[in-house]
Amino acid sequence: MHDPKAVLAAYSIGRVGEVEPVAQGLVHETFFVDSSEGSYVFQRLAPALSSPDVVNDYVAVTDHLAKKGQPSPVVIRTLDDHPLAFDDADEKRRYWRLTTRLPGETRTVVRNTQDVEEAARALGRFHVAMADFDPPFRSAHPGHDTALHLERFRTSAANPVHEAHVPLVADTLAVVEKELPGLMISSHLPRHVVHGDPKISNVLFLGDEALALIDLDTCNRHSVLVDLGDAVRSWCRTGEEDEATEFELGRFEALLRGYAAQGVTLTEAERALLADCGRLITWELVARFARDVLEDDYFGWDAERYETRRAHNLARTEGMAFLAEDMSAKRAEAADLVLALIHIPEPTRQ
C-alpha cells in the first residue's frame, strides 16, 4: 500500500501535517497536504497521464496561465529538481505530482444556474488566456478523440477480457454505433487550446465565484466545442453521473450566457453545432464507461456504494445514456437558445 507521507519526503516543504484524501477524482488519487510552508495538492497520477510529455505540457500550461494573470497551481519540484516523485508500492513505478493549492473549493454537483454561469465564465477566461499559447503539445493522449474512443469500445467488445460481460453493454454498443458517427466534430473547425475535462469538479469556486479550472493534465488543441460539450454534459443536469438525470434547459441557457460574456467568439459553423456538442460528449463518455465495464481498469469508483468498479461503470453508462437521450428530446429548444444568445459578429466591410 502506498504511503503519501513517505513519498513527500522527496520534497522540501517543511514539516508535513495533515494529509487528507480527496474522494471525488475519477482518475488520479488526490490528497490535500498541509505543511509548515503552505498548502498543497498531492496526486498519485494515473499511468496514462504520467508520461514526461504530459507532465511537461502541464508545466507549460500552468506557467502560461500564471503569466496571463490567471489563478493557476504551481508545480513543486523534488529535492533532485524533478517535477515528479515516485513510489514502487504496486511493483510498478507510479508517479506523484505536488502543486500549490489554490484557495476555494470544488463541487461534485451543480447547485443552481448561478454556478453554471460562473463556471462558463471561468471556462471562457481559460480559452481566452490560452489563445496565444504557442508551444506545441508534446503529449498524444486521446482526449476527446471520439472516433478513437468508439473504435476502442468496438475492439474491447469484439475481444473481451471476459466474454460473460459483453451482454452487459451489447445494447449500449448498438446505440452508440447509431448515435456517435453523425455527431463527430469536423477537423476543419478552428483549433484552440482546450481544457479537455471541464466537469464541474474541475472548476474551483471561491464563494459564489468560479475562480479557475484545475486538473490541467488533459489540455491540448481541439475545437472549443469539446469543452463546451463536456460542460453541457456535466453542468446542465442535477445529480451524479451514475444517476438518470434530465437535461436542464435553464442551466444550458446560463452556460451560454456566461460563455458569451467572457469566452472566445465562435464562428457560424461552431454555433451551428453548439446545440449538439453536449450530446456528442455524453455519448462519447457512454462509450468510455461501457468500455471500462469490459476492461475494468481505468476509472475510479465508489467502493462504499458499489461492490465493484464494473458495477459503478455500468451505472454510469446507463445514467449518461439517459441524459443523452433527453438531450435529443430537447434539441429544438436548445438550438433556439443558441440562436438567441450566441451572436456572430457581422463581417467587416472594406
Short mmCIF file of C-alpha atoms in Angstrom, two decimals:
data_model
loop_
_atom_site.label_atom_id
_atom_site.label_comp_id
_atom_site.label_asym_id
_atom_site.label_seq_id
_atom_site.Cartn_x
_atom_site.Cartn_y
_atom_site.Cartn_z
CA MET A 1 0.00 0.00 0.00
CA HIS A 2 1.41 3.39 -0.92
CA ASP A 3 2.08 5.97 1.77
CA PRO A 4 1.73 9.63 0.66
CA LYS A 5 3.78 10.88 3.60
CA ALA A 6 6.66 8.62 2.65
CA VAL A 7 6.68 9.99 -0.91
CA LEU A 8 6.50 13.57 0.40
CA ALA A 9 9.99 13.05 1.80
CA ALA A 10 11.18 13.75 -1.75
CA TYR A 11 10.22 17.43 -1.30
CA SER A 12 11.42 20.33 0.77
CA ILE A 13 8.13 21.71 2.10
CA GLY A 14 8.87 21.93 5.81
CA ARG A 15 7.13 19.89 8.48
CA VAL A 16 4.26 17.90 6.98
CA GLY A 17 1.00 17.94 8.92
CA GLU A 18 -2.33 16.54 7.80
CA VAL A 19 -2.59 14.56 4.56
CA GLU A 20 -6.27 14.38 3.63
CA PRO A 21 -7.55 12.09 0.85
CA VAL A 22 -9.92 13.66 -1.68
CA ALA A 23 -12.50 11.12 -2.82
CA GLN A 24 -14.05 12.77 -5.88
CA GLY A 25 -11.43 12.14 -8.59
CA LEU A 26 -12.17 9.57 -11.30
CA VAL A 27 -8.58 9.09 -12.48
CA HIS A 28 -5.86 10.37 -10.12
CA GLU A 29 -5.64 9.68 -6.40
CA THR A 30 -5.63 13.12 -4.80
CA PHE A 31 -4.64 14.37 -1.34
CA PHE A 32 -4.63 17.78 0.33
CA VAL A 33 -1.40 18.40 2.22
CA ASP A 34 -0.75 20.99 4.91
CA SER A 35 2.81 21.77 5.93
CA SER A 36 4.70 24.43 7.81
CA GLU A 37 5.39 26.14 4.45
CA GLY A 38 1.94 26.08 2.87
CA SER A 39 -0.97 24.08 1.48
CA TYR A 40 -0.59 21.71 -1.45
CA VAL A 41 -2.36 19.23 -3.69
CA PHE A 42 -0.58 15.88 -3.96
CA GLN A 43 -1.64 13.45 -6.69
CA ARG A 44 -0.73 9.89 -7.50
CA LEU A 45 -1.09 10.13 -11.25
CA ALA A 46 -2.89 7.62 -13.40
CA PRO A 47 -0.36 5.78 -15.60
CA ALA A 48 -1.91 7.19 -18.78
CA LEU A 49 -1.32 10.76 -17.55
CA SER A 50 2.13 10.48 -16.02
CA SER A 51 4.44 10.42 -19.04
CA PRO A 52 7.20 13.06 -19.28
CA ASP A 53 5.36 14.64 -22.21
CA VAL A 54 2.11 15.04 -20.26
CA VAL A 55 3.99 16.48 -17.30
CA ASN A 56 5.93 18.95 -19.43
CA ASP A 57 2.70 20.10 -21.08
CA TYR A 58 1.12 20.59 -17.66
CA VAL A 59 4.01 22.78 -16.53
CA ALA A 60 3.91 24.82 -19.75
CA VAL A 61 0.15 25.41 -19.43
CA THR A 62 0.25 26.40 -15.76
CA ASP A 63 3.21 28.73 -16.38
CA HIS A 64 1.34 30.40 -19.25
CA LEU A 65 -1.82 30.88 -17.20
CA ALA A 66 0.20 32.46 -14.40
CA LYS A 67 1.83 34.87 -16.86
CA LYS A 68 -1.62 35.85 -18.11
CA GLY A 69 -2.70 36.68 -14.58
CA GLN A 70 -4.99 33.67 -14.23
CA PRO A 71 -5.08 31.67 -10.97
CA SER A 72 -3.04 28.55 -11.57
CA PRO A 73 -1.32 25.85 -9.50
CA VAL A 74 2.48 25.83 -9.44
CA VAL A 75 4.37 22.55 -9.72
CA ILE A 76 6.72 21.96 -6.77
CA ARG A 77 9.91 20.22 -7.82
CA THR A 78 11.57 17.46 -5.81
CA LEU A 79 14.86 17.77 -3.94
CA ASP A 80 16.60 16.48 -7.08
CA ASP A 81 14.80 19.11 -9.20
CA HIS A 82 12.28 16.81 -10.89
CA PRO A 83 8.60 17.67 -11.46
CA LEU A 84 7.52 14.21 -10.24
CA ALA A 85 8.25 11.89 -7.32
CA PHE A 86 7.58 8.16 -7.46
CA ASP A 87 6.74 5.05 -5.46
CA ASP A 88 7.08 1.33 -6.23
CA ALA A 89 4.32 0.17 -3.90
CA ASP A 90 2.46 -1.89 -6.52
CA GLU A 91 5.57 -3.50 -8.03
CA LYS A 92 5.19 -0.92 -10.76
CA ARG A 93 6.56 2.59 -10.61
CA ARG A 94 3.79 5.14 -10.04
CA TYR A 95 4.36 8.88 -10.24
CA TRP A 96 3.23 11.67 -7.93
CA ARG A 97 2.89 15.41 -8.53
CA LEU A 98 2.86 18.13 -5.87
CA THR A 99 1.39 21.55 -6.66
CA THR A 100 0.42 24.60 -4.68
CA ARG A 101 -3.20 24.59 -3.55
CA LEU A 102 -5.35 27.48 -4.71
CA PRO A 103 -7.94 28.93 -2.34
CA GLY A 104 -11.52 27.80 -2.76
CA GLU A 105 -13.38 24.54 -3.12
CA THR A 106 -14.66 22.19 -5.77
CA ARG A 107 -18.15 20.75 -6.10
CA THR A 108 -19.30 17.33 -7.22
CA VAL A 109 -22.69 18.65 -8.36
CA VAL A 110 -24.01 21.96 -9.65
CA ARG A 111 -26.25 23.76 -7.17
CA ASN A 112 -28.06 26.21 -9.44
CA THR A 113 -27.92 28.30 -12.61
CA GLN A 114 -25.57 30.80 -10.96
CA ASP A 115 -22.98 28.03 -10.57
CA VAL A 116 -23.35 27.22 -14.25
CA GLU A 117 -22.99 30.79 -15.46
CA GLU A 118 -19.95 31.35 -13.21
CA ALA A 119 -18.31 28.12 -14.40
CA ALA A 120 -18.95 29.11 -18.03
CA ARG A 121 -17.27 32.46 -17.43
CA ALA A 122 -14.23 30.66 -15.97
CA LEU A 123 -14.09 28.32 -18.96
CA GLY A 124 -14.32 31.33 -21.27
CA ARG A 125 -11.49 33.11 -19.47
CA PHE A 126 -9.37 29.97 -19.76
CA HIS A 127 -9.90 29.78 -23.53
CA VAL A 128 -9.11 33.47 -23.96
CA ALA A 129 -5.98 33.26 -21.78
CA MET A 130 -4.67 30.27 -23.75
CA ALA A 131 -5.39 31.81 -27.16
CA ASP A 132 -1.76 32.94 -27.58
CA PHE A 133 -0.17 29.76 -26.19
CA ASP A 134 2.36 28.91 -28.89
CA PRO A 135 4.32 25.79 -27.85
CA PRO A 136 3.23 22.52 -29.45
CA PHE A 137 1.78 19.95 -27.09
CA ARG A 138 4.12 17.01 -26.68
CA SER A 139 1.55 14.56 -25.34
CA ALA A 140 -0.64 12.46 -27.57
CA HIS A 141 -3.24 11.16 -25.11
CA PRO A 142 -6.62 10.59 -26.80
CA GLY A 143 -8.55 13.39 -25.10
CA HIS A 144 -11.80 13.90 -26.99
CA ASP A 145 -10.85 11.75 -29.96
CA THR A 146 -14.38 10.49 -30.41
CA ALA A 147 -13.61 8.18 -33.32
CA LEU A 148 -10.79 6.56 -31.34
CA HIS A 149 -12.97 6.04 -28.25
CA LEU A 150 -15.67 4.44 -30.41
CA GLU A 151 -13.14 2.16 -32.08
CA ARG A 152 -11.67 1.15 -28.72
CA PHE A 153 -15.15 0.27 -27.45
CA ARG A 154 -15.79 -1.85 -30.57
CA THR A 155 -12.44 -3.60 -30.18
CA SER A 156 -13.00 -4.28 -26.50
CA ALA A 157 -16.44 -5.77 -27.18
CA ALA A 158 -15.09 -7.90 -30.03
CA ASN A 159 -12.11 -9.14 -27.98
CA PRO A 160 -13.39 -9.12 -24.40
CA VAL A 161 -11.28 -9.92 -21.36
CA HIS A 162 -14.29 -11.88 -20.05
CA GLU A 163 -16.94 -12.99 -22.54
CA ALA A 164 -19.61 -13.03 -19.84
CA HIS A 165 -19.52 -9.24 -19.51
CA VAL A 166 -20.29 -8.45 -23.17
CA PRO A 167 -24.09 -8.80 -22.76
CA LEU A 168 -23.96 -6.03 -20.15
CA VAL A 169 -23.08 -3.47 -22.82
CA ALA A 170 -24.20 -5.07 -26.09
CA ASP A 171 -27.30 -2.85 -26.37
CA THR A 172 -25.21 0.18 -25.45
CA LEU A 173 -22.75 -0.55 -28.25
CA ALA A 174 -25.59 -0.72 -30.76
CA VAL A 175 -26.97 2.66 -29.66
CA VAL A 176 -23.53 4.31 -29.59
CA GLU A 177 -22.81 2.97 -33.09
CA LYS A 178 -26.03 4.64 -34.25
CA GLU A 179 -25.63 7.98 -32.44
CA LEU A 180 -21.95 8.92 -32.39
CA PRO A 181 -20.82 8.93 -36.04
CA GLY A 182 -23.27 11.68 -37.05
CA LEU A 183 -22.19 13.92 -34.17
CA MET A 184 -18.42 13.88 -34.68
CA ILE A 185 -16.72 17.27 -34.99
CA SER A 186 -15.05 18.16 -38.28
CA SER A 187 -11.29 18.59 -38.21
CA HIS A 188 -11.79 21.75 -40.29
CA LEU A 189 -13.21 23.73 -37.36
CA PRO A 190 -10.87 26.23 -35.65
CA ARG A 191 -8.43 24.71 -33.17
CA HIS A 192 -7.89 26.24 -29.73
CA VAL A 193 -6.21 25.14 -26.53
CA VAL A 194 -8.92 23.29 -24.63
CA HIS A 195 -9.05 22.01 -21.06
CA GLY A 196 -10.26 18.58 -22.13
CA ASP A 197 -12.21 17.72 -18.97
CA PRO A 198 -14.17 20.72 -17.62
CA LYS A 199 -16.58 18.71 -15.46
CA ILE A 200 -17.89 20.68 -12.51
CA SER A 201 -15.45 19.06 -10.05
CA ASN A 202 -12.63 20.61 -12.12
CA VAL A 203 -13.97 24.13 -11.55
CA LEU A 204 -12.62 25.84 -8.43
CA PHE A 205 -15.09 28.12 -6.65
CA LEU A 206 -14.28 30.85 -4.16
CA GLY A 207 -17.62 31.56 -2.55
CA ASP A 208 -20.11 32.01 -5.37
CA GLU A 209 -17.44 32.96 -7.92
CA ALA A 210 -15.79 30.41 -10.19
CA LEU A 211 -12.10 31.18 -9.75
CA ALA A 212 -10.29 28.83 -12.12
CA LEU A 213 -10.13 25.47 -13.84
CA ILE A 214 -7.95 22.81 -12.26
CA ASP A 215 -6.66 19.34 -13.26
CA LEU A 216 -4.94 20.59 -16.38
CA ASP A 217 -3.42 17.26 -17.49
CA THR A 218 -5.77 16.90 -20.44
CA CYS A 219 -5.10 20.23 -22.16
CA ASN A 220 -4.47 20.03 -25.86
CA ARG A 221 -5.60 21.60 -29.12
CA HIS A 222 -9.10 20.82 -30.34
CA SER A 223 -12.36 22.58 -31.11
CA VAL A 224 -13.72 24.58 -28.18
CA LEU A 225 -16.92 22.60 -28.77
CA VAL A 226 -15.44 19.60 -26.94
CA ASP A 227 -15.02 21.71 -23.81
CA LEU A 228 -18.43 23.29 -24.21
CA GLY A 229 -19.96 19.86 -24.82
CA ASP A 230 -18.37 18.42 -21.71
CA ALA A 231 -19.55 21.44 -19.75
CA VAL A 232 -23.11 20.91 -21.01
CA ARG A 233 -22.93 17.23 -20.01
CA SER A 234 -21.60 17.97 -16.54
CA TRP A 235 -23.28 21.25 -15.59
CA CYS A 236 -26.72 21.08 -17.22
CA ARG A 237 -28.21 18.36 -15.05
CA THR A 238 -28.64 17.51 -11.39
CA GLY A 239 -27.17 14.54 -9.56
CA GLU A 240 -24.22 12.28 -10.24
CA GLU A 241 -23.05 10.59 -13.43
CA ASP A 242 -24.46 7.27 -12.27
CA GLU A 243 -27.99 8.65 -11.91
CA ALA A 244 -30.70 9.01 -14.56
CA THR A 245 -30.97 12.80 -14.69
CA GLU A 246 -32.64 15.10 -17.19
CA PHE A 247 -31.05 17.75 -19.38
CA GLU A 248 -31.96 21.13 -17.87
CA LEU A 249 -32.54 23.87 -20.42
CA GLY A 250 -32.37 26.62 -17.77
CA ARG A 251 -28.83 25.60 -16.96
CA PHE A 252 -27.96 25.37 -20.66
CA GLU A 253 -29.17 28.95 -21.06
CA ALA A 254 -26.97 30.04 -18.13
CA LEU A 255 -23.96 28.30 -19.69
CA LEU A 256 -24.48 30.08 -22.99
CA ARG A 257 -24.92 33.42 -21.26
CA GLY A 258 -21.75 33.05 -19.20
CA TYR A 259 -19.59 31.84 -22.07
CA ALA A 260 -20.87 34.54 -24.41
CA ALA A 261 -19.80 37.14 -21.83
CA GLN A 262 -16.18 36.01 -21.40
CA GLY A 263 -15.33 33.27 -23.88
CA VAL A 264 -13.83 33.30 -27.36
CA THR A 265 -16.01 34.40 -30.25
CA LEU A 266 -17.50 31.41 -32.05
CA THR A 267 -17.72 31.06 -35.81
CA GLU A 268 -21.01 30.48 -37.58
CA ALA A 269 -20.04 26.83 -38.13
CA GLU A 270 -19.30 26.37 -34.42
CA ARG A 271 -22.57 27.98 -33.41
CA ALA A 272 -24.45 25.63 -35.73
CA LEU A 273 -23.06 22.63 -33.81
CA LEU A 274 -23.37 24.03 -30.30
CA ALA A 275 -26.79 22.53 -29.59
CA ASP A 276 -25.40 19.06 -30.35
CA CYS A 277 -21.98 19.15 -28.69
CA GLY A 278 -23.31 18.12 -25.26
CA ARG A 279 -24.89 15.04 -26.77
CA LEU A 280 -21.65 14.21 -28.60
CA ILE A 281 -19.55 14.25 -25.43
CA THR A 282 -22.21 12.42 -23.43
CA TRP A 283 -22.36 9.54 -25.92
CA GLU A 284 -18.55 9.55 -26.07
CA LEU A 285 -18.46 9.12 -22.31
CA VAL A 286 -21.07 6.37 -22.53
CA ALA A 287 -18.64 4.54 -24.83
CA ARG A 288 -15.76 5.08 -22.41
CA PHE A 289 -17.66 3.94 -19.31
CA ALA A 290 -19.05 0.92 -21.18
CA ARG A 291 -15.57 0.00 -22.36
CA ASP A 292 -14.41 0.05 -18.74
CA VAL A 293 -17.29 -2.27 -17.85
CA LEU A 294 -15.49 -4.71 -20.12
CA GLU A 295 -11.87 -3.89 -19.23
CA ASP A 296 -12.31 -2.86 -15.59
CA ASP A 297 -9.03 -0.97 -15.26
CA TYR A 298 -9.37 2.80 -15.70
CA PHE A 299 -12.00 4.89 -13.94
CA GLY A 300 -12.03 5.31 -10.18
CA TRP A 301 -15.12 4.02 -8.40
CA ASP A 302 -17.03 4.38 -5.14
CA ALA A 303 -16.42 1.26 -3.07
CA GLU A 304 -18.91 2.41 -0.44
CA ARG A 305 -21.81 2.42 -2.91
CA TYR A 306 -20.81 -0.34 -5.33
CA GLU A 307 -19.36 -3.81 -4.91
CA THR A 308 -17.12 -3.49 -7.97
CA ARG A 309 -15.70 -0.94 -10.40
CA ARG A 310 -17.63 -2.76 -13.13
CA ALA A 311 -20.95 -2.19 -11.34
CA HIS A 312 -20.24 1.53 -10.90
CA ASN A 313 -19.23 1.95 -14.54
CA LEU A 314 -22.37 0.14 -15.67
CA ALA A 315 -24.48 2.58 -13.64
CA ARG A 316 -22.53 5.49 -15.16
CA THR A 317 -23.10 4.08 -18.64
CA GLU A 318 -26.85 3.91 -18.05
CA GLY A 319 -27.01 7.35 -16.42
CA MET A 320 -25.16 9.07 -19.24
CA ALA A 321 -27.22 7.27 -21.91
CA PHE A 322 -30.41 8.53 -20.24
CA LEU A 323 -29.02 12.09 -20.28
CA ALA A 324 -28.02 11.89 -23.96
CA GLU A 325 -31.48 10.68 -24.94
CA ASP A 326 -33.09 13.55 -23.02
CA MET A 327 -30.79 15.99 -24.82
CA SER A 328 -32.10 14.60 -28.11
CA ALA A 329 -35.69 15.16 -26.99
CA LYS A 330 -34.93 18.82 -26.14
CA ARG A 331 -32.68 19.57 -29.08
CA ALA A 332 -35.03 22.09 -30.75
CA GLU A 333 -35.33 24.20 -27.59
CA ALA A 334 -31.54 24.08 -27.11
CA ALA A 335 -30.99 25.26 -30.68
CA ASP A 336 -33.33 28.20 -30.15
CA LEU A 337 -31.34 29.26 -27.07
CA VAL A 338 -28.09 29.12 -29.05
CA LEU A 339 -29.51 31.41 -31.73
CA ALA A 340 -30.81 33.84 -29.12
CA LEU A 341 -27.65 34.08 -27.00
CA ILE A 342 -24.62 33.33 -29.21
CA HIS A 343 -24.16 36.13 -31.70
CA ILE A 344 -21.85 36.03 -34.69
CA PRO A 345 -20.07 39.31 -35.49
CA GLU A 346 -21.03 40.97 -38.74
CA PRO A 347 -18.29 40.66 -41.36
CA THR A 348 -16.11 43.74 -41.70
CA ARG A 349 -16.86 45.64 -44.87
CA GLN A 350 -13.95 47.03 -46.82
#
